[in-house]
Coordinates of C-alpha atoms and ligand atoms in Angstrom, one line a residue:
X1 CA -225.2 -132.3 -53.4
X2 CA -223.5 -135.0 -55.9
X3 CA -221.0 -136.8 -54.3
X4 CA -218.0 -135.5 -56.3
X5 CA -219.1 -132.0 -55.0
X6 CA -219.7 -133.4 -51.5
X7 CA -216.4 -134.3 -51.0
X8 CA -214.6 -131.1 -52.7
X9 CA -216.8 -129.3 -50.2
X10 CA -215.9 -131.1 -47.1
X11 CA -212.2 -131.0 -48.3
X12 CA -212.5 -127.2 -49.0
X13 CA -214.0 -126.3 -45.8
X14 CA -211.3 -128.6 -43.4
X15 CA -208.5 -126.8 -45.1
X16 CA -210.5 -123.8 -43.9
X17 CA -210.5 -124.4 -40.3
X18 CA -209.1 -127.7 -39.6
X19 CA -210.3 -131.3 -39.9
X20 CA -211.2 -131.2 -36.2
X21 CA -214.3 -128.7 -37.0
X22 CA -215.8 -129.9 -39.8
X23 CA -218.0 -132.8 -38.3
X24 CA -219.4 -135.2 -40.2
X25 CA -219.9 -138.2 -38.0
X26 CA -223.7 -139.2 -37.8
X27 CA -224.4 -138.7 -34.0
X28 CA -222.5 -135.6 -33.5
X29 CA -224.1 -134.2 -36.2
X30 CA -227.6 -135.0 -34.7
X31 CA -227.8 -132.3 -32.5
X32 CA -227.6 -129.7 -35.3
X33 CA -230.2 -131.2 -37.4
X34 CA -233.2 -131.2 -35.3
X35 CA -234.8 -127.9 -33.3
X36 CA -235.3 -127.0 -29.7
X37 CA -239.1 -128.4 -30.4
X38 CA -238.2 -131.5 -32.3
X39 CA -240.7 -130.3 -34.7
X40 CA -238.4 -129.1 -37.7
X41 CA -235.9 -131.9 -38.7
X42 CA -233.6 -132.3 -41.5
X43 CA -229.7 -133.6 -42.2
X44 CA -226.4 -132.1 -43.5
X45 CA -223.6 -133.3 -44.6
X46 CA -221.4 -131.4 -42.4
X47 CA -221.0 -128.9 -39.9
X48 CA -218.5 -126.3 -39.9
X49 CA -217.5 -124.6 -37.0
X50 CA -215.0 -121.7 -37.7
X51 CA -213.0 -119.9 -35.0
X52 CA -212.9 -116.6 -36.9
X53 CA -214.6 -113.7 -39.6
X54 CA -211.9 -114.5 -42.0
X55 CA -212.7 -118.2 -41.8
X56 CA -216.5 -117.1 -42.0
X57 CA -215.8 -115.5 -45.4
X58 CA -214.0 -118.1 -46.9
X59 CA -216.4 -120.5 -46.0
X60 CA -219.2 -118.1 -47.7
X61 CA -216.6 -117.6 -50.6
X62 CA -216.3 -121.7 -50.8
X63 CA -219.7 -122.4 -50.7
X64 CA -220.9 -119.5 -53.2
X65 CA -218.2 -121.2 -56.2
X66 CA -219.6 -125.0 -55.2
X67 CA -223.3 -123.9 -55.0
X68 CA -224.0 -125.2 -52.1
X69 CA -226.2 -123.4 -49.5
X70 CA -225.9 -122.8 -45.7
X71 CA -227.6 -122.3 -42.6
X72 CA -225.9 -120.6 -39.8
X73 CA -227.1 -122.2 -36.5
X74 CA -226.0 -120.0 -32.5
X75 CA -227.7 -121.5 -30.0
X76 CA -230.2 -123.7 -31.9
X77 CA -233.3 -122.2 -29.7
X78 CA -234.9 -120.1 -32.7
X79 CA -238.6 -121.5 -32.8
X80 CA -239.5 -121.7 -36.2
X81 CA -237.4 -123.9 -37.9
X82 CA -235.1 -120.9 -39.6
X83 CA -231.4 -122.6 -38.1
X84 CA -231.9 -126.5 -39.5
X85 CA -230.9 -127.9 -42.3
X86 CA -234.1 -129.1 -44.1
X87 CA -232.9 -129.4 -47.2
X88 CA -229.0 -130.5 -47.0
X89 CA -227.6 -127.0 -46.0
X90 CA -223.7 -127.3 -44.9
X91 CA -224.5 -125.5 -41.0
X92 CA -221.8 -123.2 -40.0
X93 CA -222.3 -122.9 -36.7
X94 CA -220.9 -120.0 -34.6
X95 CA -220.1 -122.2 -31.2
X96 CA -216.1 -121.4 -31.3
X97 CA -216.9 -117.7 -31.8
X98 CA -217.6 -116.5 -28.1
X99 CA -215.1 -114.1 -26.9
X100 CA -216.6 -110.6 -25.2
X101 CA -213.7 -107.9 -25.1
X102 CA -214.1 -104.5 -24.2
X103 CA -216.4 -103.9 -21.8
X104 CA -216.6 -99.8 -22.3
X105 CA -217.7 -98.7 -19.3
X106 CA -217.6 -94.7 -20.4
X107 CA -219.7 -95.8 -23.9
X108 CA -221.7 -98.4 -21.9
X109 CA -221.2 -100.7 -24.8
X110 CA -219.7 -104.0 -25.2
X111 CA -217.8 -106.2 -28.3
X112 CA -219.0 -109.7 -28.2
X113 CA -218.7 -112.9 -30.9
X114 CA -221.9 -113.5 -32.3
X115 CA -221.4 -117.3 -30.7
X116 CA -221.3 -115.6 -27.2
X117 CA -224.8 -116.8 -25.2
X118 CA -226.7 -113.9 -23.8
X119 CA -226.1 -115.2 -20.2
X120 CA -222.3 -114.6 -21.1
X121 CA -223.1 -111.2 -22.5
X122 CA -225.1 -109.7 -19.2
X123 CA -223.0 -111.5 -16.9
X124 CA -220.4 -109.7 -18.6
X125 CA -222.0 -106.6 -18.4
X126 CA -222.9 -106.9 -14.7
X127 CA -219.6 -107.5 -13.5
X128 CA -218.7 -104.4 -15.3
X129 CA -221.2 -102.4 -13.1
X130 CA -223.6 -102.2 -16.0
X131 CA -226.5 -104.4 -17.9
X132 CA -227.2 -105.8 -21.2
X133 CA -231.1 -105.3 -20.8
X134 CA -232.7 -108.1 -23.5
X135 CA -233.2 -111.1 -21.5
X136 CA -235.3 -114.4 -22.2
X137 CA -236.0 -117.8 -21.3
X138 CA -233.4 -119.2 -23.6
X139 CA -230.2 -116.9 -22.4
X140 CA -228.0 -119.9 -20.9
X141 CA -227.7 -121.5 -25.0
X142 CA -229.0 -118.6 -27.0
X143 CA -226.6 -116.6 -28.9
X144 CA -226.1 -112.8 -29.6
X145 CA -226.1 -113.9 -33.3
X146 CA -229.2 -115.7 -33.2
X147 CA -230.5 -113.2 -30.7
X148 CA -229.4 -110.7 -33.7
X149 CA -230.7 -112.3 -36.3
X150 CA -234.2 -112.9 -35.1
X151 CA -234.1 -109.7 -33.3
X152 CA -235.2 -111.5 -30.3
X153 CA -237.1 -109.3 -28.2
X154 CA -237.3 -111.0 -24.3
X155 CA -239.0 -110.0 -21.3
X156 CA -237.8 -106.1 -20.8
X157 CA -238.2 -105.0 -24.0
X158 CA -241.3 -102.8 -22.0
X159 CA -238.6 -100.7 -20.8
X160 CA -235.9 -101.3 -22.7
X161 CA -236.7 -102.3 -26.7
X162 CA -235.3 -105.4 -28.1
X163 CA -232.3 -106.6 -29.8
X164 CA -232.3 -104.1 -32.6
X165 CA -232.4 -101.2 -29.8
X166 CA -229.1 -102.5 -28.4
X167 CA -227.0 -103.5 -31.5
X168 CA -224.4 -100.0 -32.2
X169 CA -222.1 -102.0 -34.5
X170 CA -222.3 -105.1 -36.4
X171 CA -219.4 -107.5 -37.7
X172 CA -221.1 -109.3 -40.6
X173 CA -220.2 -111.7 -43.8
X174 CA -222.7 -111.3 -46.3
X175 CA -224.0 -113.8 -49.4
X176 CA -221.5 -112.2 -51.5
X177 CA -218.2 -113.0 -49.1
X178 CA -217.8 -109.6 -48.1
X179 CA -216.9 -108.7 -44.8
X180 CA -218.8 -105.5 -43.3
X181 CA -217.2 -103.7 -40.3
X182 CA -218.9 -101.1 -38.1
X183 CA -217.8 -101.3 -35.1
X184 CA -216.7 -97.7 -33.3
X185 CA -220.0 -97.9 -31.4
X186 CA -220.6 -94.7 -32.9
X187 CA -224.4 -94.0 -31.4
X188 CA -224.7 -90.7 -34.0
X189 CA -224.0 -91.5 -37.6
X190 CA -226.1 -91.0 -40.2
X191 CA -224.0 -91.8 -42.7
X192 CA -226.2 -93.6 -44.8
X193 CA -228.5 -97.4 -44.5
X194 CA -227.8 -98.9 -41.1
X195 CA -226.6 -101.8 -41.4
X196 CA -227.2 -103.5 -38.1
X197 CA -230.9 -102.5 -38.3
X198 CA -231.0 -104.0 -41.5
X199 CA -229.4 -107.2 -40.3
X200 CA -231.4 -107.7 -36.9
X201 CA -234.3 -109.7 -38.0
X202 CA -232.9 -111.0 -41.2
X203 CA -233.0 -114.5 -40.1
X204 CA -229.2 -115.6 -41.6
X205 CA -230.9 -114.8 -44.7
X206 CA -228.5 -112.1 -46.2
X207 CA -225.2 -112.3 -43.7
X208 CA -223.4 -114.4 -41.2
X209 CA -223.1 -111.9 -38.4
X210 CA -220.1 -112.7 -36.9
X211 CA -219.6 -109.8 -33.8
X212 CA -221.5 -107.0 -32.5
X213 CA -221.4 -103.8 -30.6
X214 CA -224.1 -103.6 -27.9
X215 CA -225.7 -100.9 -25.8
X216 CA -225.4 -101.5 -22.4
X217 CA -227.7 -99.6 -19.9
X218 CA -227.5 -98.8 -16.4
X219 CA -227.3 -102.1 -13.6
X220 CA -230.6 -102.2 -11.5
X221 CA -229.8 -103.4 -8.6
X222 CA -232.6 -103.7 -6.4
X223 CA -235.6 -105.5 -8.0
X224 CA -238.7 -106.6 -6.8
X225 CA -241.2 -109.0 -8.6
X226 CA -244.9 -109.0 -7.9
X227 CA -247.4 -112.0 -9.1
X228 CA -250.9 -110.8 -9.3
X229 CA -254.1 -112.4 -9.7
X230 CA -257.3 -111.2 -12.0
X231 CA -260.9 -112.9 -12.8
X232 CA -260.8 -111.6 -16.8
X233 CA -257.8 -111.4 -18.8
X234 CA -259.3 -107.6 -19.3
X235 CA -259.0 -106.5 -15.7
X236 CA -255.0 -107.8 -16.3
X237 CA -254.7 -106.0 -19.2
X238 CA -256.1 -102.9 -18.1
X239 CA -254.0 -103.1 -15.1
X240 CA -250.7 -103.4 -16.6
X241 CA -251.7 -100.2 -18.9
X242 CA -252.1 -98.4 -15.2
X243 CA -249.1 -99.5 -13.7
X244 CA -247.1 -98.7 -16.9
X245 CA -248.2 -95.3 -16.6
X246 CA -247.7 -95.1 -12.5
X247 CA -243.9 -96.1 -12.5
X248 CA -241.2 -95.7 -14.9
X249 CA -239.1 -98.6 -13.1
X250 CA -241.5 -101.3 -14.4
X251 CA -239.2 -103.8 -16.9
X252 CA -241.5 -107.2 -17.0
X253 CA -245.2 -107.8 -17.4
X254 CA -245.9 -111.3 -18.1
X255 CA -249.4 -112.6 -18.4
X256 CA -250.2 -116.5 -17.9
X257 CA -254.0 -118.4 -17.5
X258 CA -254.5 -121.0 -15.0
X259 CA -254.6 -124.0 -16.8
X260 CA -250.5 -122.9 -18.0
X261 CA -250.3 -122.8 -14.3
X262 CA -252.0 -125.8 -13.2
X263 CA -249.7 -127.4 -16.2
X264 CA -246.1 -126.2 -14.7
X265 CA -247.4 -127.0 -11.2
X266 CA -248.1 -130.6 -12.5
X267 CA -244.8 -131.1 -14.4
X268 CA -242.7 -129.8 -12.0
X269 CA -244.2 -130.8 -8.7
X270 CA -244.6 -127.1 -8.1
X271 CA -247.1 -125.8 -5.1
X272 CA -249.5 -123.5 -6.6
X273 CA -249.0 -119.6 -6.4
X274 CA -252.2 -118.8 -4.0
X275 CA -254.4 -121.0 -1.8
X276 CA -256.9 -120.6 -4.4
X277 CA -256.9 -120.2 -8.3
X278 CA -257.5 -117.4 -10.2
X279 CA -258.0 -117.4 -14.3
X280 CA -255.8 -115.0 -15.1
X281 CA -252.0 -113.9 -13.7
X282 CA -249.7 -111.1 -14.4
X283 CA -246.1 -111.2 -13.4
X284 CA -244.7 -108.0 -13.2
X285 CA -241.3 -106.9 -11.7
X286 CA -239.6 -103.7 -11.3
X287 CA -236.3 -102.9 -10.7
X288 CA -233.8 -99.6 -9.9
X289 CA -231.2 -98.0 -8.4
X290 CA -233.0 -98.0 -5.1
X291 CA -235.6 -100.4 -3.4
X292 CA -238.9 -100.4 -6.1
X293 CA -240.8 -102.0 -3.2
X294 CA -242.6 -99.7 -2.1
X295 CA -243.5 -97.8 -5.3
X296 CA -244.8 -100.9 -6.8
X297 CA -247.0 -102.0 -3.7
X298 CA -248.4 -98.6 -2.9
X299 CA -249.2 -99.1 -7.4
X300 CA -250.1 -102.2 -6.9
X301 CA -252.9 -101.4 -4.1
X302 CA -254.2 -98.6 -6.4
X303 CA -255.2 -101.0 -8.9
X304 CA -259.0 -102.6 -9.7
X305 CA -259.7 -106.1 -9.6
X306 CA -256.8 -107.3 -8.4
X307 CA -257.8 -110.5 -6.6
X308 CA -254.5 -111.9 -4.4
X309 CA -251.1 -110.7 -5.0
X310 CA -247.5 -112.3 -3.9
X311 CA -245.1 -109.9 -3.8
X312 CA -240.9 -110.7 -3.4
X313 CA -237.8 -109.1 -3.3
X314 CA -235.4 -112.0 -2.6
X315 CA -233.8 -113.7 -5.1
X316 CA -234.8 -117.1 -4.2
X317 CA -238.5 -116.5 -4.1
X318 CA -238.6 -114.0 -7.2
X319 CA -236.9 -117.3 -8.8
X320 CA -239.9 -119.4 -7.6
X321 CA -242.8 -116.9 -9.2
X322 CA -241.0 -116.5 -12.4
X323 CA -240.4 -120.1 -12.7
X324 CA -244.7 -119.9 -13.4
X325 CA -243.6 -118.0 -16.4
X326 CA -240.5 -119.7 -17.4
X327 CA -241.4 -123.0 -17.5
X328 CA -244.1 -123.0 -19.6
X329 CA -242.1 -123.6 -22.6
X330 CA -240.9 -126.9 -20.7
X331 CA -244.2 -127.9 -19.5
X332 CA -246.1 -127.5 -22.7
X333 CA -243.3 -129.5 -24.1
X334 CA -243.9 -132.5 -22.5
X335 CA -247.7 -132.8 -23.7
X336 CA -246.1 -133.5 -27.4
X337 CA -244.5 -131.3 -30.4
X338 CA -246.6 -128.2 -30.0
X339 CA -247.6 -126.0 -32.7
X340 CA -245.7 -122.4 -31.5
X341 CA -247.5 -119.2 -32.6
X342 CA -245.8 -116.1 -31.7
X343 CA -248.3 -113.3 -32.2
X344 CA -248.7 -109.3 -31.3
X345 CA -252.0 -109.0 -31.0
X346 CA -253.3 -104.9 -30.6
X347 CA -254.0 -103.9 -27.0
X348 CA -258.2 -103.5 -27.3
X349 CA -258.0 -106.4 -28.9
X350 CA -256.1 -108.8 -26.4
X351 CA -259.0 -109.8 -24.2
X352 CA -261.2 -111.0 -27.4
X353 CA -258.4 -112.7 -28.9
X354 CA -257.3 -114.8 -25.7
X355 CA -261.0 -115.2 -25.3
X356 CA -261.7 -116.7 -29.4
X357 CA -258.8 -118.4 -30.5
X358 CA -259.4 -121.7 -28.4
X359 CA -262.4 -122.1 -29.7
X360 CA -261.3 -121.5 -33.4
X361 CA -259.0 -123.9 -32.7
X362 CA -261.3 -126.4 -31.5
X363 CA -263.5 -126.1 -34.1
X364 CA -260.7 -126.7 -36.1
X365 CA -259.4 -129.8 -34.1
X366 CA -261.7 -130.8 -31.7
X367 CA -259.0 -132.3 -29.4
X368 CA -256.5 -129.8 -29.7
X369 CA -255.4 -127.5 -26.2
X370 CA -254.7 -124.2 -26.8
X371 CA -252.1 -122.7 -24.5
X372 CA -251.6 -118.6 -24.2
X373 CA -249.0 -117.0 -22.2
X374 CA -246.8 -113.9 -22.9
X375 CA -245.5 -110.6 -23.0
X376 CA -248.6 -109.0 -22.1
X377 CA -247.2 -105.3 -22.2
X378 CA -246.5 -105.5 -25.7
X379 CA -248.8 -107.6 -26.8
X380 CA -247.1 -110.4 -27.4
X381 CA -249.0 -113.5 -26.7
X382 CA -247.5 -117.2 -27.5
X383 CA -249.7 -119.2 -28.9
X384 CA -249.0 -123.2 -28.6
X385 CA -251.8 -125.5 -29.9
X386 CA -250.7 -129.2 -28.5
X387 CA -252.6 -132.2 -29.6
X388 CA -252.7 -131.4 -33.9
X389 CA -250.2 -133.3 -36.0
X390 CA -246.7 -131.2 -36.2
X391 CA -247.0 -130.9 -40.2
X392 CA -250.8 -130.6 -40.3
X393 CA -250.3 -126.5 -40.6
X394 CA -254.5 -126.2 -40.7
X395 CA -253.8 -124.6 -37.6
X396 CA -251.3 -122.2 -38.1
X397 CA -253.7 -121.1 -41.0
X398 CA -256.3 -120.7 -38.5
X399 CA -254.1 -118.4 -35.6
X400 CA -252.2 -116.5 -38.3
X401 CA -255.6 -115.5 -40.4
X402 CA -257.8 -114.6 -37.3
X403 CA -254.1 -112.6 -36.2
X404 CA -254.0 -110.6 -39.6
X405 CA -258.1 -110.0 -39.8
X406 CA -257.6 -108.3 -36.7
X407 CA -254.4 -105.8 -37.5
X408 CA -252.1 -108.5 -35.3
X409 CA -248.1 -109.4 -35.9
X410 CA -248.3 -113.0 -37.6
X411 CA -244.6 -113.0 -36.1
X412 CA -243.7 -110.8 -32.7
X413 CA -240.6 -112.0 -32.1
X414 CA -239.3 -115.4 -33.0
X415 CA -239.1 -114.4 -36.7
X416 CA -240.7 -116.2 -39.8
X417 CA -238.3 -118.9 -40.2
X418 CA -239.7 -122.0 -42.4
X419 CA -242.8 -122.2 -40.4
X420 CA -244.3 -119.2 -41.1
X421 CA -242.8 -118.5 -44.3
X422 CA -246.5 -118.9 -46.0
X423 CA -248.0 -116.6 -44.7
X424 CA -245.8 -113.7 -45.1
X425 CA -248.5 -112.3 -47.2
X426 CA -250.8 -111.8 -44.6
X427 CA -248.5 -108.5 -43.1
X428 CA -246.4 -107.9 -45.6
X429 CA -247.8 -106.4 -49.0
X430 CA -246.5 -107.1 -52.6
X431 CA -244.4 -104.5 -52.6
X432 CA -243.0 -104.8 -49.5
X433 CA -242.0 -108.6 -49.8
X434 CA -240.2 -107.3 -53.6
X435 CA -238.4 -104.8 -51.6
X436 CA -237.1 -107.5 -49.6
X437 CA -236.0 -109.6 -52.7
X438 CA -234.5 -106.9 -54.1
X439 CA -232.2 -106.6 -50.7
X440 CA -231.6 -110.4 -50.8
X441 CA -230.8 -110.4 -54.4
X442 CA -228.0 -107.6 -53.7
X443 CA -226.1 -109.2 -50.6
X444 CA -226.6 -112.7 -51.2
X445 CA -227.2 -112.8 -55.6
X446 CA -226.1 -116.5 -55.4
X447 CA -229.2 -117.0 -52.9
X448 CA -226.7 -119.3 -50.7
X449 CA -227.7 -118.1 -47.3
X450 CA -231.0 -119.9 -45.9
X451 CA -232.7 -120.2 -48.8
X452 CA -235.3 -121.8 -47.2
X453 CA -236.0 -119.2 -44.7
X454 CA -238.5 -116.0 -44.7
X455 CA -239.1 -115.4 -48.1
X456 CA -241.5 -117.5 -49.4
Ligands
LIG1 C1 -237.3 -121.6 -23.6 C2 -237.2 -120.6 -24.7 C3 -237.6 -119.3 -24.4 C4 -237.5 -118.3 -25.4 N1 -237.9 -117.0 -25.2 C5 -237.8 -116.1 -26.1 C6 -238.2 -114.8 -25.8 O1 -238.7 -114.4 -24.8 N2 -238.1 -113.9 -26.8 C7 -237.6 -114.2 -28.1 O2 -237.4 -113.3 -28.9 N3 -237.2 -115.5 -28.4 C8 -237.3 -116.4 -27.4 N4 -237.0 -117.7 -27.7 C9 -236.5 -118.1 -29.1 C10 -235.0 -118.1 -29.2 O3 -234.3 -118.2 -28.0 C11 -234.5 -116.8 -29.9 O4 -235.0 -116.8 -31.2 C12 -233.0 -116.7 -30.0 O5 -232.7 -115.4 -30.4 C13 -232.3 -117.7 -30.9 O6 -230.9 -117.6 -30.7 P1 -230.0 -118.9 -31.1 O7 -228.6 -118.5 -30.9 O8 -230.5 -120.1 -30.4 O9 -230.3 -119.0 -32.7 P2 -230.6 -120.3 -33.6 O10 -231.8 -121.0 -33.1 O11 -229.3 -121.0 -33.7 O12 -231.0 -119.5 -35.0 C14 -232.1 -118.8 -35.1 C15 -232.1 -118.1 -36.5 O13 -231.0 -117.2 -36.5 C16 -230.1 -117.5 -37.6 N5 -228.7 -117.3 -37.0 C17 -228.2 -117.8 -35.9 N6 -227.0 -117.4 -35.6 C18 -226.7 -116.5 -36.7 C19 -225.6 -115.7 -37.0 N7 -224.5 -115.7 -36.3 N8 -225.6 -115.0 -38.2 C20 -226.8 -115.0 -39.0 N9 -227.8 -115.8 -38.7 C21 -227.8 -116.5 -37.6 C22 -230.4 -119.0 -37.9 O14 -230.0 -119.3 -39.2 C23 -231.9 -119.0 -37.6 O15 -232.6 -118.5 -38.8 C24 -237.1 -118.7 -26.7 C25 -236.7 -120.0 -27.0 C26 -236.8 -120.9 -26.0 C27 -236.3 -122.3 -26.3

């Protein structure tokens, strides 16, 4: 931006919400410019942090006449590089936004700021009697408008869908400054494109989502979590398909290899699960109105090739198996920037897939590790190759192909961000990707809104 234009900007925006919320200074500003992974870095000139829609739309309206793009940052957890500034963006960053009013017990649906974190959100929902059922890893700092716009999809999304299942209304500015309002909650109305379908996954591309209706289900009260151990990563996989089918209560199946938990046992000065190791673990956990216990046990005992199994319904030693799961993320973290590959891979295809890809990657970079965890129900495994250079992207080329060759999600739920913009191609045809440019074109025609982001 030439300085004559920078400062119009920055004058512009603090008559917009007030000196006090456009920052500027250099180490406050840090924090905004770098990701959770400290792989994707850039700088901005300021960050705006506006306290309501109509603030939200004049910035948009401000920085559509000065030509100056933006990226609008929640939480800051997204995982591939879509909320920084990597090339001078203003970041308008929805941290003042977080009031949740109107918990509607009869409609089980709540109104929430899209700067609300998603702990906020279900503890909200819980001390109404009720739940908001997308959960993840990231909920204490993550946002319901980051959540939104990367349709995040979490840990329950077996039983309950992801973010785009729960959003019933959407409070939105798009590229073109217009405000769009749906907000009854209204769960039958076909009244023409839904817009908050439309708006989940689309990565702050085409509109600052400001607020949201959300569906809230019922408030499971008794939960049980069970941590079971397999030889093959088959045997887990055929064993989740079994217990999916035997109970209806089961919201969690989380699959993790040894050497993830060896890893989190090491970082964290954790004891190890069992006296002995397996290769492979599933964590699954089911929850209802009344005691699961016993339903998942007796399905639990029905299974093949189940090896050892922990099984807990208190809430401090649930805590201590997820925390195999959970801290993954942390632990992989402190062997260097990983590389962060969030693929669906087809069900038959799991078992070969967690069984190749190490040793494409090794043949790619002989000292790379290769670390696979995730969503096993869905088949959403998370890919992070530590060890390669964060920008040598030799390896992403490697994952993503061998993902596509084999009918597989290049992106299952973190989005496509910068990271993966590339290789959009490999799931999305010609057409499909024009279709998209076409939408862009329409809400956002000054292309203001992260340019940088998803469309390559
Ligand atoms: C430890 C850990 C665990 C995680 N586990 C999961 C998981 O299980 N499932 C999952 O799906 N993700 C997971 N994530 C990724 C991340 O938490 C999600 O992508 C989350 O939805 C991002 O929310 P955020 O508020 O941090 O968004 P940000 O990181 O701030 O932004 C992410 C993207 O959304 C855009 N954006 C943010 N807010 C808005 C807004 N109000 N309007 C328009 N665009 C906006 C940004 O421009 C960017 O493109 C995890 C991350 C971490 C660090």
């Amino acid at each position: 931006m030439p300085a004559d234009s920078h400062s119009s900007v920055l004058a512009g925006l603090e008559r917009i919400v007030g000196s006090g919320h456009v920052i500027t200074d250099a180490d406050t500003r840090r924090g905004y410019e770098i990701d959770w992974t400290a792989r994707f870095q850039g700088s901005t000139p300021a960050v705006v942090r506006p306290a309501t829609v109509a603030e939200v739309a004049a910035i948009v309206e401000l920085c559509r006449l000065e030509r100056v793009a933006i990226v609008p940052q929640g939480g800051n957890t997204g995982l591939v590089g879509g909320g920084v500034p990597l090339a001078g963006e203003i970041v308008v960053s929805l941290g003042r936004m977080t009031a949740i009013d109107d918990v509607d017990v009869a409609a089980r649906q709540l109104t929430v700021q899209a700067g609300a974190t998603l702990a906020a959100v279900r503890a909200a929902a819980t001390a109404a009697g009720l739940t908001y059922p997308v959960d993840l890893g990231a909920r204490d700092t993550a946002t319901i408008g980051g959540n939104i716009a990367t349709n995040a999809g979490g840990i329950n999304l077996i039983r309950h869908g992801g973010t785009r299942e729960q959003v019933v209304g959407i409070e939105a500015v798009l590229g073109n400054g217009q405000i769009v309002r749906r907000m009854s909650g209204l769960v039958k109305d076909n009244t023409g494109y839904h817009l908050p379908s439309l708006l989940c996954g689309s990565e702050g591309t085409l509109a600052i989502v400001t607020a949201a209706r959300l569906r809230l289900t019922t408030r499971y009260d008794h939960r049980v979590t069970a941590l079971l151990a397999f030889a093959t990563v088959e045997a887990a996989v055929a064993a989740v398909a079994r217990l999916r089918t035997a109970i209806d209560t089961l919201e969690a199946a989380e699959l993790v290899l040894d050497a993830g938990v060896r890893l989190v046992c090491a970082a964290f000065d954790r004891r190890p699960p069992f006296a002995r190791p397996h290769p492979v673990y599933v964590l699954v956990e089911a929850a209802d109105v009344t005691d699961p216990t016993a339903a998942l046990s007796g399905a639990v005992a029905a299974l093949d090739g189940v090896e050892d199994a922990a099984v807990a319904d208190d809430e401090s030693r649930r805590t201590q198996l997820w925390r195999y799961r959970e801290e993954h993320t942390l632990a992989i973290g402190t062997l260097g920037q990983p590389h962060k590959l969030d693929v669906t891979i087809p069900q038959h295809q799991l078992a070969a897939f967690m069984r190749d890809i190490p040793t494409r990657v090794s043949r790619y970079a002989p000292d790379a590790s290769t670390w696979l965890f995730g969503h096993v129900g869905d088949g959403n495994i998370h890919v992070n190759v530590t060890g390669v250079e964060p920008d040598d992207d030799g390896i992403d080329e490697v994952v993503l192909g061998h993902v596509a060759e084999i009918g597989g999600s290049i992106s299952a739920e973190h989005g496509i961000g910068t990271a993966k913009k590339r290789w959009l191609h490999l799931n999305r045809s010609h057409a499909e990707i024009e279709a998209m440019r076409a939408i862009k074109r329409a809400l956002d025609p000054d292309g203001i809104l992260n340019p940088n982001v998803l469309l390559p």
